[in-house]
């Protein structure tokens, strides 16, 4: 089913992302017809983790310095502890993320991925979920946090953990098919 033919999706990561939180959504997006590119703070490759163990390297398609929001129809942010922590303190990454919201483009984030959204200052008043470890961070940043496998709020899709990936992938694809959402803003 090629619902996303002619759509380009960016997956923004740094070293230390949770591997299945990149591979599962990427595969689902590609099966739906999207062209998916890994965007990172550096060129070359990024390294994944599975829990506490380092696993595989993945080719970076575009460095953050060369990435343009205009080139993409949506953004996906995998979790893991290390990657979101690196992204949320990088001004270029934050500007890239905020630009998706300012352009009303859909964004999906899972597990610790919403930490990047906190530092991008786009969670105020938004219905969201996440891994329990950052629940209070989201609440203190103004999000309306709920414990659910997936939450959709005006083009923003969030989920808790890898066990939620089937629901997350379905809703992410739905939002990316719908395209821009007028309620999606920074």
XYZ file of N, CA, C and O in Angstrom:
744
model
N 0.843 -1.176 0.000
C 0.000 0.000 0.000
C 0.893 1.244 0.000
O 1.591 1.515 0.965
N 0.889 1.994 -1.066
C 1.794 3.136 -1.231
C 1.078 4.449 -0.955
O 0.937 5.297 -1.819
N 0.642 4.631 0.290
C -0.077 5.839 0.674
C 0.809 7.076 0.717
O 0.326 8.184 0.641
N 2.111 6.863 0.882
C 3.038 7.986 1.051
C 3.938 8.200 -0.161
O 4.979 8.846 -0.040
N 3.530 7.704 -1.314
C 4.315 7.924 -2.523
C 4.491 9.429 -2.714
O 3.570 10.205 -2.497
N 5.685 9.834 -3.096
C 6.041 11.242 -3.297
C 6.199 12.025 -2.000
O 6.288 13.245 -2.026
N 6.224 11.349 -0.849
C 6.464 12.030 0.433
C 7.872 11.696 0.909
O 8.337 10.567 0.792
N 8.547 12.716 1.434
C 9.885 12.533 2.023
C 9.789 12.784 3.515
O 9.246 13.805 3.949
N 10.335 11.849 4.275
C 10.279 11.929 5.729
C 11.698 11.941 6.287
O 12.536 11.138 5.883
N 11.945 12.840 7.224
C 13.234 12.908 7.914
C 13.131 12.183 9.244
O 12.139 12.335 9.972
N 14.127 11.373 9.544
C 14.267 10.787 10.876
C 15.508 11.431 11.478
O 16.608 11.263 10.971
N 15.313 12.197 12.550
C 16.399 12.945 13.176
C 16.937 12.165 14.374
O 16.188 11.872 15.317
N 18.231 11.819 14.314
C 18.869 11.066 15.400
C 20.310 11.507 15.597
O 20.908 12.112 14.709
N 20.825 11.161 16.755
C 22.254 11.254 17.054
C 22.657 9.871 17.554
O 21.808 9.001 17.745
N 23.940 9.661 17.768
C 24.375 8.383 18.329
C 23.586 8.075 19.595
O 23.318 8.973 20.396
N 23.230 6.791 19.768
C 22.575 6.358 20.992
C 21.064 6.293 20.928
O 20.401 6.236 21.954
N 20.484 6.262 19.722
C 19.035 6.077 19.595
C 18.692 4.609 19.810
O 19.521 3.730 19.617
N 17.462 4.352 20.230
C 16.988 2.977 20.407
C 16.733 2.395 19.020
O 15.900 2.897 18.268
N 17.473 1.346 18.672
C 17.495 0.830 17.298
C 16.112 0.531 16.734
O 15.776 0.975 15.640
N 15.287 -0.215 17.461
C 13.979 -0.599 16.935
C 13.061 0.614 16.749
O 12.157 0.591 15.923
N 13.327 1.700 17.472
C 12.526 2.905 17.328
C 12.910 3.710 16.089
O 12.220 4.666 15.738
N 13.972 3.315 15.425
C 14.295 3.839 14.094
C 13.900 2.817 13.033
O 13.219 3.165 12.074
N 14.290 1.564 13.218
C 14.096 0.573 12.151
C 12.630 0.257 11.891
O 12.219 0.153 10.737
N 11.825 0.125 12.919
C 10.417 -0.215 12.727
C 9.643 0.912 12.024
O 8.973 0.668 11.018
N 9.722 2.165 12.513
C 9.037 3.244 11.795
C 9.579 3.461 10.377
O 8.808 3.697 9.444
N 10.895 3.355 10.210
C 11.495 3.551 8.883
C 10.955 2.510 7.905
O 10.547 2.843 6.790
N 10.918 1.262 8.336
C 10.397 0.198 7.480
C 8.919 0.422 7.163
O 8.493 0.272 6.016
N 8.130 0.809 8.153
C 6.701 1.067 7.932
C 6.500 2.212 6.946
O 5.654 2.133 6.049
N 7.285 3.273 7.101
C 7.182 4.419 6.190
C 7.563 4.028 4.764
O 6.887 4.408 3.802
N 8.649 3.279 4.632
C 9.088 2.850 3.300
C 8.077 1.911 2.654
O 7.802 2.019 1.456
N 7.485 1.014 3.447
C 6.454 0.125 2.905
C 5.229 0.907 2.448
O 4.521 0.474 1.550
N 4.991 2.064 3.075
C 3.878 2.925 2.670
C 4.252 3.821 1.494
O 3.445 4.630 1.049
N 5.483 3.688 0.991
C 5.888 4.414 -0.204
C 6.728 5.651 0.016
O 7.121 6.316 -0.946
N 7.031 6.000 1.264
C 7.800 7.217 1.547
C 9.282 7.031 1.255
O 9.816 5.933 1.366
N 9.925 8.122 0.904
C 11.392 8.163 0.848
C 11.820 8.672 2.216
O 11.419 9.754 2.647
N 12.611 7.874 2.922
C 13.004 8.195 4.292
C 14.495 8.473 4.339
O 15.291 7.718 3.781
N 14.861 9.566 5.006
C 16.265 9.927 5.135
C 16.626 10.126 6.596
O 15.872 10.748 7.348
N 17.785 9.592 6.968
C 18.308 9.797 8.311
C 19.098 11.095 8.318
O 20.035 11.275 7.536
N 18.687 12.004 9.195
C 19.341 13.298 9.375
C 20.026 13.244 10.745
O 19.435 12.774 11.715
N 21.268 13.723 10.806
C 21.976 13.676 12.077
C 22.903 14.879 12.240
O 23.105 15.656 11.310
N 23.458 14.974 13.433
C 24.364 16.075 13.763
C 25.684 15.985 13.022
O 26.423 16.957 12.956
N 25.984 14.808 12.492
C 27.241 14.592 11.777
C 26.965 13.795 10.514
O 25.919 13.171 10.373
N 27.915 13.814 9.604
C 27.782 12.987 8.404
C 28.435 11.636 8.694
O 28.989 11.414 9.768
N 28.330 10.723 7.754
C 28.916 9.396 7.936
C 27.886 8.416 8.429
O 27.020 7.984 7.679
N 27.961 8.083 9.728
C 27.013 7.124 10.281
C 26.712 7.457 11.738
O 27.443 8.216 12.380
N 25.631 6.878 12.224
C 25.237 6.997 13.624
C 25.094 5.594 14.190
O 24.765 4.664 13.461
N 25.346 5.469 15.484
C 25.318 4.158 16.134
C 24.072 4.014 17.003
O 23.719 4.920 17.761
N 23.453 2.851 16.878
C 22.247 2.527 17.634
C 22.576 1.793 18.923
O 23.683 1.279 19.100
N 21.579 1.740 19.790
C 21.658 0.950 21.013
C 20.409 0.085 21.112
O 19.366 0.422 20.566
N 20.549 -1.013 21.814
C 19.396 -1.811 22.224
C 19.507 -1.902 23.731
O 20.370 -2.616 24.253
N 18.694 -1.103 24.409
C 18.847 -0.995 25.858
C 20.177 -0.357 26.188
O 20.483 0.743 25.730
N 21.014 -1.068 26.932
C 22.315 -0.534 27.331
C 23.450 -0.912 26.388
O 24.566 -0.423 26.526
N 23.167 -1.780 25.435
C 24.204 -2.293 24.534
C 24.242 -1.536 23.210
O 23.204 -1.308 22.585
N 25.443 -1.186 22.750
C 25.613 -0.590 21.425
C 25.394 -1.685 20.386
O 25.796 -2.830 20.598
N 24.753 -1.341 19.276
C 24.453 -2.351 18.255
C 25.044 -1.961 16.907
O 26.245 -2.023 16.732
N 24.221 -1.510 15.987
C 24.624 -1.300 14.593
C 24.815 0.166 14.242
O 24.268 1.053 14.886
N 25.563 0.385 13.171
C 25.734 1.720 12.601
C 24.770 1.884 11.437
O 24.524 0.932 10.693
N 24.247 3.098 11.277
C 23.330 3.417 10.191
C 23.866 4.623 9.430
O 24.308 5.597 10.045
N 23.780 4.560 8.117
C 24.278 5.624 7.249
C 23.442 6.887 7.442
O 22.210 6.841 7.415
N 24.114 8.000 7.603
C 23.449 9.298 7.663
C 23.267 9.773 6.229
O 24.223 9.828 5.457
N 22.046 10.112 5.867
C 21.761 10.596 4.516
C 22.034 12.089 4.376
O 22.489 12.548 3.326
N 21.737 12.845 5.437
C 21.882 14.302 5.387
C 22.354 14.786 6.759
O 21.770 14.419 7.783
N 23.373 15.626 6.774
C 23.793 16.220 8.048
C 22.853 17.386 8.364
O 22.258 17.980 7.462
N 22.737 17.709 9.629
C 21.826 18.777 10.039
C 22.178 20.103 9.365
O 21.291 20.891 9.050
N 23.468 20.325 9.086
C 23.869 21.562 8.419
C 23.291 21.672 7.011
O 23.044 22.767 6.518
N 23.076 20.532 6.361
C 22.570 20.517 4.987
C 21.072 20.265 4.901
O 20.492 20.351 3.823
N 20.442 19.941 6.022
C 19.013 19.585 6.012
C 18.145 20.825 5.878
O 18.391 21.846 6.508
N 17.117 20.704 5.052
C 16.155 21.780 4.848
C 14.751 21.256 5.099
O 14.338 20.259 4.497
N 14.023 21.905 5.971
C 12.661 21.483 6.288
C 11.794 21.451 5.030
O 10.929 20.592 4.891
N 12.062 22.354 4.098
C 11.277 22.406 2.860
C 11.381 21.112 2.051
O 10.501 20.793 1.259
N 12.437 20.354 2.258
C 12.644 19.107 1.509
C 11.809 17.946 2.050
O 11.720 16.907 1.406
N 11.187 18.126 3.229
C 10.502 17.015 3.887
C 9.029 17.318 4.149
O 8.635 18.451 4.365
N 8.253 16.224 4.186
C 6.819 16.311 4.457
C 6.486 15.969 5.897
O 5.360 16.192 6.343
N 7.434 15.394 6.625
C 7.206 15.021 8.013
C 8.516 14.706 8.699
O 9.548 14.529 8.049
N 8.455 14.631 10.031
C 9.630 14.385 10.859
C 9.312 13.306 11.876
O 8.233 13.300 12.480
N 10.271 12.401 12.084
C 10.143 11.355 13.098
C 11.337 11.416 14.030
O 12.473 11.569 13.567
N 11.080 11.315 15.359
C 12.114 11.371 16.380
C 12.104 10.081 17.208
O 11.226 9.896 18.049
N 13.063 9.176 16.963
C 13.161 7.982 17.800
C 13.623 8.357 19.210
O 14.169 9.431 19.438
N 13.437 7.407 20.122
C 13.892 7.615 21.488
C 15.253 7.004 21.740
O 16.118 6.982 20.871
N 15.385 6.450 22.923
C 16.687 6.091 23.449
C 17.072 7.253 24.349
O 16.528 8.343 24.215
N 17.966 7.051 25.251
C 18.315 8.114 26.195
C 19.327 9.087 25.600
O 19.186 10.305 25.718
N 20.335 8.580 24.928
C 21.475 9.402 24.519
C 21.151 10.316 23.335
O 21.487 11.501 23.350
N 20.508 9.795 22.315
C 20.225 10.582 21.117
C 19.368 11.816 21.412
O 19.756 12.935 21.055
N 18.198 11.676 22.057
C 17.410 12.880 22.345
C 18.159 13.883 23.207
O 17.997 15.095 23.036
N 19.000 13.387 24.127
C 19.755 14.302 24.982
C 20.739 15.128 24.164
O 20.907 16.327 24.398
N 21.378 14.501 23.172
C 22.300 15.242 22.298
C 21.551 16.225 21.411
O 21.993 17.358 21.202
N 20.404 15.803 20.883
C 19.633 16.662 19.979
C 19.051 17.876 20.695
O 19.026 18.976 20.150
N 18.599 17.688 21.929
C 17.896 18.778 22.618
C 18.809 19.901 23.068
O 18.329 20.944 23.515
N 20.121 19.707 22.933
C 21.062 20.771 23.282
C 21.783 21.309 22.050
O 22.717 22.095 22.173
N 21.326 20.913 20.871
C 21.945 21.360 19.620
C 21.012 22.365 18.941
O 19.896 22.012 18.550
N 21.473 23.594 18.813
C 20.615 24.661 18.268
C 20.132 24.373 16.849
O 18.987 24.678 16.502
N 20.993 23.782 16.004
C 20.562 23.471 14.640
C 19.453 22.427 14.646
O 18.493 22.537 13.882
N 19.567 21.437 15.507
C 18.530 20.411 15.605
C 17.221 21.021 16.103
O 16.146 20.722 15.574
N 17.307 21.889 17.104
C 16.094 22.522 17.640
C 15.418 23.413 16.603
O 14.192 23.416 16.478
N 16.211 24.150 15.850
C 15.657 24.987 14.787
C 14.985 24.126 13.724
O 13.883 24.452 13.243
N 15.618 23.010 13.362
C 15.059 22.081 12.377
C 13.704 21.566 12.863
O 12.706 21.609 12.137
N 13.645 21.115 14.109
C 12.395 20.584 14.663
C 11.319 21.670 14.711
O 10.183 21.453 14.264
N 11.648 22.826 15.244
C 10.675 23.914 15.357
C 10.132 24.326 13.992
O 8.945 24.656 13.859
N 10.966 24.259 12.975
C 10.529 24.632 11.629
C 9.436 23.712 11.105
O 8.569 24.155 10.343
N 9.429 22.450 11.503
C 8.336 21.555 11.100
C 7.022 22.039 11.702
O 5.991 22.047 11.033
N 7.060 22.452 12.952
C 5.853 22.955 13.608
C 5.406 24.269 12.967
O 4.219 24.466 12.703
N 6.341 25.169 12.712
C 5.995 26.443 12.083
C 5.448 26.255 10.669
O 4.683 27.091 10.181
N 5.839 25.162 10.012
C 5.351 24.853 8.663
C 4.094 23.983 8.688
O 3.631 23.542 7.644
N 3.587 23.687 9.894
C 2.369 22.877 10.085
C 2.528 21.442 9.607
O 1.541 20.782 9.277
N 3.764 20.954 9.552
C 4.018 19.594 9.069
C 3.945 18.600 10.228
O 4.326 18.920 11.352
N 3.480 17.385 9.970
C 3.357 16.395 11.036
C 4.705 15.950 11.591
O 5.695 15.865 10.872
N 4.682 15.656 12.902
C 5.866 15.219 13.632
C 5.459 14.033 14.494
O 4.398 14.043 15.119
N 6.316 13.009 14.539
C 6.078 11.837 15.376
C 7.286 11.617 16.269
O 8.425 11.735 15.820
N 7.047 11.316 17.562
C 8.135 11.094 18.516
C 7.743 9.977 19.471
O 6.600 9.920 19.935
N 8.695 9.108 19.765
C 8.426 7.972 20.649
C 9.453 7.908 21.770
O 10.600 8.339 21.591
N 9.011 7.393 22.911
C 9.871 7.093 24.054
C 10.478 8.384 24.620
O 9.757 9.248 25.104
N 11.794 8.548 24.561
C 12.465 9.763 25.014
C 12.503 10.848 23.922
O 12.957 11.960 24.183
N 12.061 10.544 22.708
C 12.070 11.509 21.610
C 11.412 12.844 21.948
O 11.896 13.900 21.535
N 10.288 12.843 22.711
C 9.660 14.118 23.048
C 10.536 15.076 23.848
O 10.228 16.267 23.932
N 11.657 14.612 24.428
C 12.572 15.539 25.105
C 13.035 16.628 24.143
O 13.210 17.779 24.545
N 13.229 16.268 22.892
C 13.663 17.244 21.892
C 12.567 18.287 21.696
O 12.836 19.477 21.509
N 11.311 17.865 21.787
C 10.183 18.781 21.616
C 10.070 19.753 22.790
O 9.664 20.900 22.604
N 10.452 19.299 23.975
C 10.450 20.191 25.139
C 11.409 21.351 24.890
O 11.036 22.514 25.040
N 12.635 21.044 24.499
C 13.625 22.098 24.269
C 13.320 22.923 23.031
O 13.785 24.052 22.905
N 12.512 22.381 22.123
C 12.061 23.143 20.951
C 10.891 24.051 21.310
O 10.426 24.820 20.478
N 10.412 23.928 22.540
C 9.316 24.753 23.073
C 8.042 24.636 22.253
O 7.387 25.632 21.932
N 7.648 23.382 21.947
C 6.446 23.157 21.135
C 5.418 22.266 21.843
O 4.451 21.849 21.220
N 5.591 21.998 23.132
C 4.685 21.067 23.819
C 3.590 21.739 24.636
O 2.634 21.081 25.048
N 3.686 23.025 24.867
C 2.707 23.751 25.684
C 1.286 23.503 25.172
O 0.978 23.759 24.008
N 0.435 22.963 26.054
C -0.974 22.751 25.722
C -1.250 21.538 24.846
O -2.406 21.266 24.522
N -0.225 20.797 24.448
C -0.412 19.647 23.553
C -0.710 18.379 24.336
O -0.094 18.117 25.367
N -1.626 17.548 23.835
C -1.867 16.216 24.391
C -0.746 15.317 23.906
O -0.488 15.242 22.700
N -0.068 14.631 24.851
C 1.096 13.823 24.504
C 1.224 12.632 25.434
O 0.649 12.614 26.516
N 2.034 11.684 25.020
C 2.484 10.600 25.870
C 3.971 10.414 25.636
O 4.544 11.033 24.739
N 4.584 9.564 26.455
C 6.022 9.320 26.356
C 6.361 8.165 27.288
O 5.495 7.665 28.016
N 7.617 7.804 27.306
C 8.102 6.878 28.315
C 7.904 7.550 29.681
O 7.987 8.777 29.803
N 7.606 6.773 30.693
C 7.331 7.298 32.039
C 8.458 8.186 32.556
O 8.215 9.178 33.250
N 9.685 7.892 32.201
C 10.845 8.636 32.716
C 10.801 10.130 32.411
O 11.403 10.925 33.138
N 10.111 10.540 31.350
C 10.063 11.978 31.030
C 8.656 12.563 31.185
O 8.398 13.691 30.763
N 7.761 11.817 31.820
C 6.385 12.292 32.047
C 6.391 13.659 32.737
O 5.754 14.605 32.262
N 7.096 13.774 33.859
C 7.100 15.041 34.596
C 7.752 16.159 33.804
O 7.320 17.317 33.893
N 8.779 15.844 33.023
C 9.409 16.866 32.175
C 8.376 17.462 31.215
O 8.318 18.676 31.029
N 7.583 16.592 30.597
C 6.556 17.067 29.662
C 5.478 17.876 30.383
O 5.066 18.938 29.904
N 5.040 17.389 31.529
C 4.016 18.113 32.298
C 4.534 19.491 32.703
O 3.832 20.501 32.539
N 5.768 19.563 33.198
C 6.338 20.853 33.609
C 6.534 21.798 32.420
O 6.541 23.015 32.597
N 6.672 21.236 31.217
C 6.798 22.061 30.009
C 5.433 22.463 29.452
O 5.361 23.156 28.440
N 4.352 22.009 30.110
C 3.016 22.437 29.708
C 2.218 21.435 28.889
O 1.104 21.734 28.454
N 2.744 20.249 28.674
C 2.010 19.235 27.920
C 0.906 18.624 28.779
O 1.001 18.589 30.004
N -0.130 18.154 28.131
C -1.202 17.405 28.792
C -0.875 15.925 28.597
O -1.265 15.331 27.606
N -0.123 15.363 29.532
C 0.405 14.006 29.400
C -0.656 12.984 29.750
O -1.400 13.130 30.719
N -0.732 11.922 28.942
C -1.634 10.796 29.193
C -0.851 9.503 29.019
O 0.061 9.430 28.201
N -1.235 8.478 29.765
C -0.626 7.161 29.644
C -1.435 6.356 28.633
O -2.439 5.734 28.984
N -1.011 6.402 27.365
C -1.716 5.699 26.287
C -0.693 5.229 25.270
O 0.390 5.809 25.161
N -1.030 4.188 24.506
C -0.052 3.654 23.554
C 0.286 4.639 22.453
O 1.407 4.650 21.958
N -0.662 5.469 22.074
C -0.400 6.502 21.074
C -1.377 7.654 21.293
O -2.540 7.432 21.631
N -0.886 8.865 21.145
C -1.707 10.077 21.238
C -1.458 10.886 19.971
O -0.308 11.066 19.559
N -2.533 11.393 19.377
C -2.425 12.265 18.210
C -3.066 13.601 18.576
O -4.191 13.642 19.078
N -2.351 14.685 18.335
C -2.859 16.029 18.598
C -2.435 16.947 17.457
O -1.288 17.392 17.399
N -3.359 17.197 16.528
C -3.122 18.149 15.432
C -1.814 17.890 14.685
O -1.006 18.788 14.503
N -1.578 16.648 14.283
C -0.382 16.337 13.509
C 0.812 15.912 14.338
O 1.842 15.543 13.784
N 0.701 15.944 15.658
C 1.772 15.489 16.547
C 1.395 14.108 17.071
O 0.363 13.942 17.724
N 2.237 13.114 16.782
C 2.004 11.732 17.196
C 3.065 11.363 18.223
O 4.259 11.540 17.975
N 2.637 10.856 19.385
C 3.583 10.415 20.398
C 3.191 9.045 20.932
O 2.004 8.707 20.978
N 4.202 8.268 21.311
C 4.001 6.955 21.924
C 5.022 6.752 23.030
O 5.999 7.492 23.138
N 4.799 5.675 23.813
C 5.589 5.448 25.024
C 6.867 4.653 24.793
O 7.954 5.124 25.140
N 6.741 3.430 24.299
C 7.872 2.505 24.268
C 7.796 1.625 23.019
O 6.790 1.644 22.304
N 8.823 0.802 22.775
C 8.791 -0.077 21.605
C 7.557 -0.978 21.524
O 7.108 -1.297 20.425
N 6.967 -1.347 22.657
C 5.780 -2.196 22.574
C 4.606 -1.476 21.896
O 3.682 -2.117 21.413
N 4.671 -0.150 21.831
C 3.616 0.637 21.192
C 3.870 0.880 19.705
O 3.084 1.564 19.048
N 4.971 0.368 19.172
C 5.342 0.655 17.775
C 4.260 0.325 16.752
O 4.059 1.113 15.822
N 3.535 -0.786 16.844
C 2.497 -1.027 15.833
C 1.461 0.112 15.769
O 1.150 0.605 14.681
N 0.968 0.554 16.921
C -0.006 1.656 16.946
C 0.651 2.965 16.520
O 0.054 3.758 15.770
N 1.858 3.201 16.992
C 2.597 4.414 16.633
C 2.795 4.502 15.125
O 2.515 5.535 14.508
N 3.258 3.413 14.521
C 3.513 3.412 13.078
C 2.234 3.683 12.286
O 2.252 4.450 11.323
N 1.126 3.062 12.683
C -0.157 3.283 11.984
C -0.572 4.757 12.044
O -0.928 5.356 11.026
N -0.555 5.323 13.249
C -0.987 6.720 13.413
C -0.015 7.692 12.744
O -0.438 8.693 12.168
N 1.281 7.397 12.819
C 2.275 8.248 12.163
C 1.995 8.301 10.663
O 1.964 9.384 10.063
N 1.769 7.151 10.059
C 1.488 7.102 8.619
C 0.205 7.856 8.305
O 0.153 8.642 7.348
N -0.835 7.679 9.107
C -2.092 8.418 8.893
C -1.854 9.926 8.884
O -2.356 10.637 8.012
N -1.105 10.412 9.862
C -0.853 11.854 9.949
C 0.006 12.345 8.799
O -0.215 13.435 8.269
N 0.999 11.553 8.389
C 1.841 11.940 7.263
C 1.046 11.927 5.967
O 1.283 12.757 5.092
N 0.084 11.009 5.820
C -0.791 10.991 4.642
C -1.649 12.260 4.623
O -1.802 12.905 3.570
N -2.193 12.623 5.787
C -3.021 13.830 5.855
C -2.234 15.088 5.517
O -2.785 16.053 4.993
N -0.963 15.108 5.840
C -0.116 16.251 5.490
C -0.214 17.359 6.522
O -0.342 17.118 7.718
N -0.148 18.586 6.052
C -0.120 19.741 6.950
C -1.385 19.833 7.796
O -2.472 19.505 7.329
N -1.205 20.273 9.030
C -2.301 20.462 9.983
C -2.248 21.904 10.468
O -1.235 22.334 11.014
N -3.344 22.629 10.312
C -3.345 24.032 10.705
C -3.107 24.191 12.211
O -2.573 25.194 12.649
N -3.477 23.184 13.004
C -3.268 23.249 14.448
C -1.864 22.905 14.877
O -1.536 22.983 16.061
N -1.030 22.510 13.947
C 0.371 22.170 14.246
C 1.181 23.458 14.190
O 1.320 24.059 13.137
N 1.670 23.891 15.311
C 2.426 25.147 15.346
C 3.368 25.165 16.544
O 3.195 24.401 17.481
N 4.336 26.034 16.483
C 5.299 26.190 17.590
C 4.739 27.146 18.609
O 3.884 27.927 18.349
